[in-house]
Amino acid sequence: MEDFNSETDSDYTSYWRDWFITSRGNEYFCEIDEDYLTDRFNLTGLNTDVQYYQYSLDLVTDVFDLDCDDEMREQIEKSARHLYGLVHARYITTTRGLAKMLEKYKKGDFGKCPRVDCKSGHLLPTGMADIPNVQFVKLYCAKCEDLYNPKSSRHSTIDGAYFGSSFQNILFQVYPALVPEKSIARYEPKIFGFKVHAAAALQRWQDKRREEMQARLKIAGLENPFSLPAESADGDMDEDDDDGEGFDGEGMEIGDDGAAQ
């Protein structure tokens, strides 16, 4: 993260949130209201997830005044960013937080869908897990209802837990008028203007599924599940021999006098 251009520590602590929001790589975040940060109820349980919790909270709320060395300061700064991200995931599901993220969504601050048929529909940041250090942030398109990786490397390493897995769904529940029309258009492969025959696509699909099935059977030790064990096969042959007694080569029954019946 970029260094804060300041001449004094007092300037640093006075504008920590402003510095964090305006830093490159933090464009996905919105500013959390101070009232929300100072309400202990909103921070329930975070003290066990954040190292130097109290110092980090003091830094985020602009009351940090600890005189410490650079190494300690760096650790507290790292914890403060982590704390802000965890609180951010909670804040953006509130009425005020949703409104702030909605404005960023309308302006396209989170990027546009790379899928051609979505016609540059705006994206929303989302996490695939609510637990930190599990998955990086993804971008959700409401038109195709799919997820994409951020384009910029600055954003691709943001923890998905800083946005949570429910945010985008809550946003469209609160603002149903913003739900875009679903993109149902699909690319149709063609050769010299003619559509590729559906049977060819079906054959490729069947071949792929057959290969997947064979791979699963091989892992399970059933490469040829329809073959019979050697002993079982021999036993079946013996039974056939027993059943064949009393019949000649043509399948006719032979009587006691040797005459065919």
C-alpha positions as a printed Julia matrix, in Angstrom:
261×3 Matrix{Float64}:
   0.0     0.0     0.0
   1.22    3.5    -0.8
   2.79    5.6     1.91
   0.75    8.45    3.25
   2.26   11.75    2.12
   2.3    13.65    5.35
   4.82   15.62    7.34
   3.57   14.72   10.8
   1.97   11.79   12.57
  -0.91   14.01   13.65
  -1.82   14.65   10.0
  -1.59   10.9     9.39
  -3.99    9.93   12.15
  -6.37   12.8    11.43
  -7.13   11.63    7.93
  -6.6     7.89    8.05
  -9.96    6.95    6.49
  -9.65    9.58    3.78
  -6.19    8.29    2.98
  -7.38    4.68    2.91
 -10.33    5.36    0.6
  -8.3     7.46   -1.85
  -5.33    5.07   -1.99
  -4.84    3.16   -5.23
  -6.29   -0.31   -4.98
  -9.02    0.65   -2.51
 -11.51    1.99   -5.06
 -13.99   -0.78   -4.24
 -14.41    0.43   -0.66
 -16.78    3.14    0.53
 -16.2     5.34    3.54
 -17.68    4.03    6.77
 -19.49    6.59    8.91
 -17.72    7.44   12.14
 -20.91    6.81   14.14
 -20.95    3.24   12.86
 -17.29    2.7    13.74
 -17.7     4.02   17.27
 -20.73    1.85   18.04
 -19.31   -1.18   19.83
 -22.31   -3.3    18.88
 -21.28   -3.11   15.22
 -17.82   -4.46   16.09
 -18.97   -7.49   18.06
 -16.59  -10.44   17.68
 -13.95   -8.62   15.67
 -11.56   -8.27   18.61
 -10.67  -11.97   18.26
 -10.03  -11.69   14.5
  -7.79   -8.63   14.49
  -4.33   -8.37   16.02
  -3.74   -5.15   18.0
  -7.49   -4.63   17.87
  -7.71   -1.6    20.14
  -4.75    0.18   18.57
  -6.17   -0.54   15.12
  -9.57    0.82   16.08
  -7.94    3.95   17.5
  -6.11    4.44   14.22
  -9.22    3.99   12.1
 -11.25    6.36   14.31
  -8.48    9.01   14.34
  -7.61    8.85   18.03
  -4.35    6.92   17.77
  -1.59    8.51   19.83
   0.76    5.63   20.67
   4.46    6.39   20.4
   5.96    3.25   18.84
   8.71    2.22   16.49
   8.28    1.8    12.73
   7.91   -1.98   12.87
   5.16   -1.8    15.45
   3.47    0.97   13.53
   3.52   -1.12   10.38
   1.88   -4.06   12.16
  -0.83   -1.81   13.59
  -1.39   -0.28   10.16
  -1.84   -3.73    8.62
  -4.29   -4.71   11.34
  -6.18   -1.44   10.87
  -6.7    -2.18    7.17
  -7.93   -5.65    8.04
 -10.28   -4.28   10.68
 -11.66   -1.7     8.28
 -12.34   -4.41    5.7
 -14.23   -6.61    8.15
 -16.33   -3.7     9.38
 -16.89   -2.67    5.77
 -18.55   -6.01    5.0
 -21.08   -5.3     7.73
 -21.56   -1.64    6.92
 -22.45   -2.1     3.24
 -25.5    -4.18    4.2
 -26.97   -1.25    6.16
 -29.24    1.36    4.59
 -26.5     3.98    4.57
 -23.87    1.59    3.28
 -26.11    0.29    0.5
 -26.78    3.85   -0.65
 -23.05    4.61   -0.88
 -22.27    1.42   -2.78
 -25.24    2.06   -5.07
 -23.74    5.37   -6.15
 -20.45    3.67   -6.95
 -22.31    0.95   -8.87
 -24.18    3.5   -10.97
 -20.93    5.27  -11.85
 -19.3     1.99  -12.84
 -16.56    2.23  -10.22
 -16.41   -1.56   -9.97
 -15.96   -2.11  -13.68
 -18.05   -3.47  -16.53
 -18.88   -7.04  -17.51
 -16.39   -8.44  -20.06
 -19.09  -10.61  -21.64
 -20.03   -9.19  -25.04
 -23.74   -9.99  -24.81
 -24.02   -8.12  -21.48
 -23.23   -4.88  -23.33
 -20.91   -3.44  -20.66
 -23.27   -4.03  -17.76
 -21.95   -2.72  -14.46
 -20.41   -5.1   -11.92
 -20.56   -5.4    -8.13
 -17.81   -6.69   -5.81
 -18.64   -9.82   -3.87
 -16.98  -12.49   -1.81
 -17.38  -16.23   -2.16
 -16.96  -16.66    1.59
 -17.64  -14.57    4.7
 -14.51  -15.83    6.43
 -11.25  -13.91    5.85
  -8.31  -15.41    3.94
 -10.44  -17.9     2.03
 -11.02  -16.32   -1.39
 -10.16  -13.07   -3.16
 -12.87  -10.64   -4.23
 -14.89  -11.4    -7.38
 -17.08   -9.2    -9.55
 -20.75  -10.1   -10.05
 -22.77   -9.28  -13.16
 -26.52   -9.13  -12.61
 -27.23   -9.57  -16.31
 -25.56  -12.93  -16.88
 -25.48  -13.79  -13.14
 -21.85  -14.87  -13.34
 -18.61  -14.01  -11.53
 -15.42  -12.53  -12.93
 -11.94  -11.74  -11.69
 -10.98   -8.07  -11.38
  -8.88   -6.78  -14.27
  -6.4    -4.85  -12.14
  -3.85   -6.68  -10.02
  -4.42   -4.01   -7.36
  -7.95   -5.29   -6.87
  -7.43   -9.0    -7.49
  -5.74   -9.5    -4.1
  -8.47   -7.88   -1.98
 -10.03  -10.32    0.48
 -13.55  -11.27   -0.56
 -14.65  -11.26    3.09
 -14.4    -7.45    3.03
 -17.6    -7.45    0.94
 -19.27  -10.69    2.02
 -21.25  -13.17   -0.02
 -24.67  -11.54    0.47
 -24.1    -7.89   -0.37
 -25.09   -7.93   -4.05
 -28.24   -9.93   -3.35
 -29.31   -7.57   -0.56
 -28.7    -4.57   -2.81
 -31.09   -5.83   -5.49
 -33.64   -6.85   -2.88
 -33.68   -3.31   -1.49
 -33.57   -1.71   -4.96
 -35.56   -4.12   -7.18
 -35.98   -1.48   -9.9
 -32.24   -1.73  -10.56
 -32.3    -5.42  -11.43
 -31.31   -5.46  -15.11
 -32.96   -7.57  -17.76
 -31.26  -10.94  -17.95
 -29.03  -11.57  -20.91
 -30.39  -14.59  -22.78
 -28.37  -14.13  -25.97
 -25.84  -16.87  -26.63
 -23.01  -17.11  -29.11
 -23.78  -19.4   -32.07
 -20.72  -21.0   -33.7
 -20.76  -20.74  -37.5
 -18.59  -21.8   -40.42
 -18.73  -19.46  -43.43
 -22.03  -18.13  -42.16
 -23.63  -21.54  -41.58
 -24.44  -22.77  -38.09
 -22.46  -25.73  -36.85
 -24.75  -28.78  -36.83
 -26.18  -29.53  -33.41
 -25.23  -33.2   -33.74
 -21.55  -32.26  -33.8
 -21.88  -30.31  -30.56
 -23.84  -33.18  -29.02
 -21.15  -35.66  -30.04
 -18.43  -33.52  -28.45
 -20.51  -33.27  -25.27
 -21.04  -37.04  -25.16
 -17.35  -37.74  -25.74
 -16.38  -35.4   -22.93
 -18.86  -36.98  -20.52
 -17.63  -40.46  -21.48
 -14.05  -39.47  -20.72
 -15.1   -38.01  -17.37
 -16.98  -41.19  -16.49
 -14.02  -43.37  -17.42
 -11.74  -41.23  -15.27
 -14.06  -41.57  -12.27
 -14.3   -45.33  -12.75
 -10.52  -45.6   -12.95
 -10.14  -43.7    -9.68
 -12.7   -46.02   -8.07
 -10.83  -49.08   -9.36
 -13.63  -50.01  -11.75
 -12.05  -49.53  -15.14
 -14.27  -52.3   -16.62
 -17.21  -52.68  -14.24
 -19.14  -54.93  -16.62
 -16.52  -57.73  -16.85
 -17.05  -60.83  -14.68
 -14.35  -62.24  -12.38
 -12.41  -65.22  -13.8
 -13.83  -67.71  -11.27
 -17.35  -66.59  -11.91
 -16.88  -66.94  -15.66
 -15.51  -70.5   -15.29
 -18.38  -71.45  -13.04
 -20.87  -70.27  -15.62
 -19.16  -72.4   -18.25
 -19.36  -75.52  -16.04
 -23.04  -74.95  -15.5
 -23.52  -74.67  -19.21
 -21.72  -78.0   -19.69
 -23.97  -79.67  -17.12
 -27.04  -78.28  -18.75
 -25.85  -79.6   -22.1
 -25.87  -83.26  -21.04
 -28.39  -85.3   -22.98
 -28.16  -83.15  -26.13
 -26.16  -83.73  -29.24
 -24.2   -81.17  -31.17
 -27.31  -79.97  -32.98
 -29.22  -79.46  -29.77
 -31.43  -82.53  -30.25
 -32.19  -84.75  -27.25
 -30.66  -88.27  -27.38
 -32.72  -91.17  -26.11
 -31.53  -94.29  -24.23
 -31.38  -96.27  -27.43
 -29.2   -93.68  -29.06
 -31.9   -92.45  -31.38
 -32.48  -88.77  -31.8
 -35.84  -87.52  -30.53
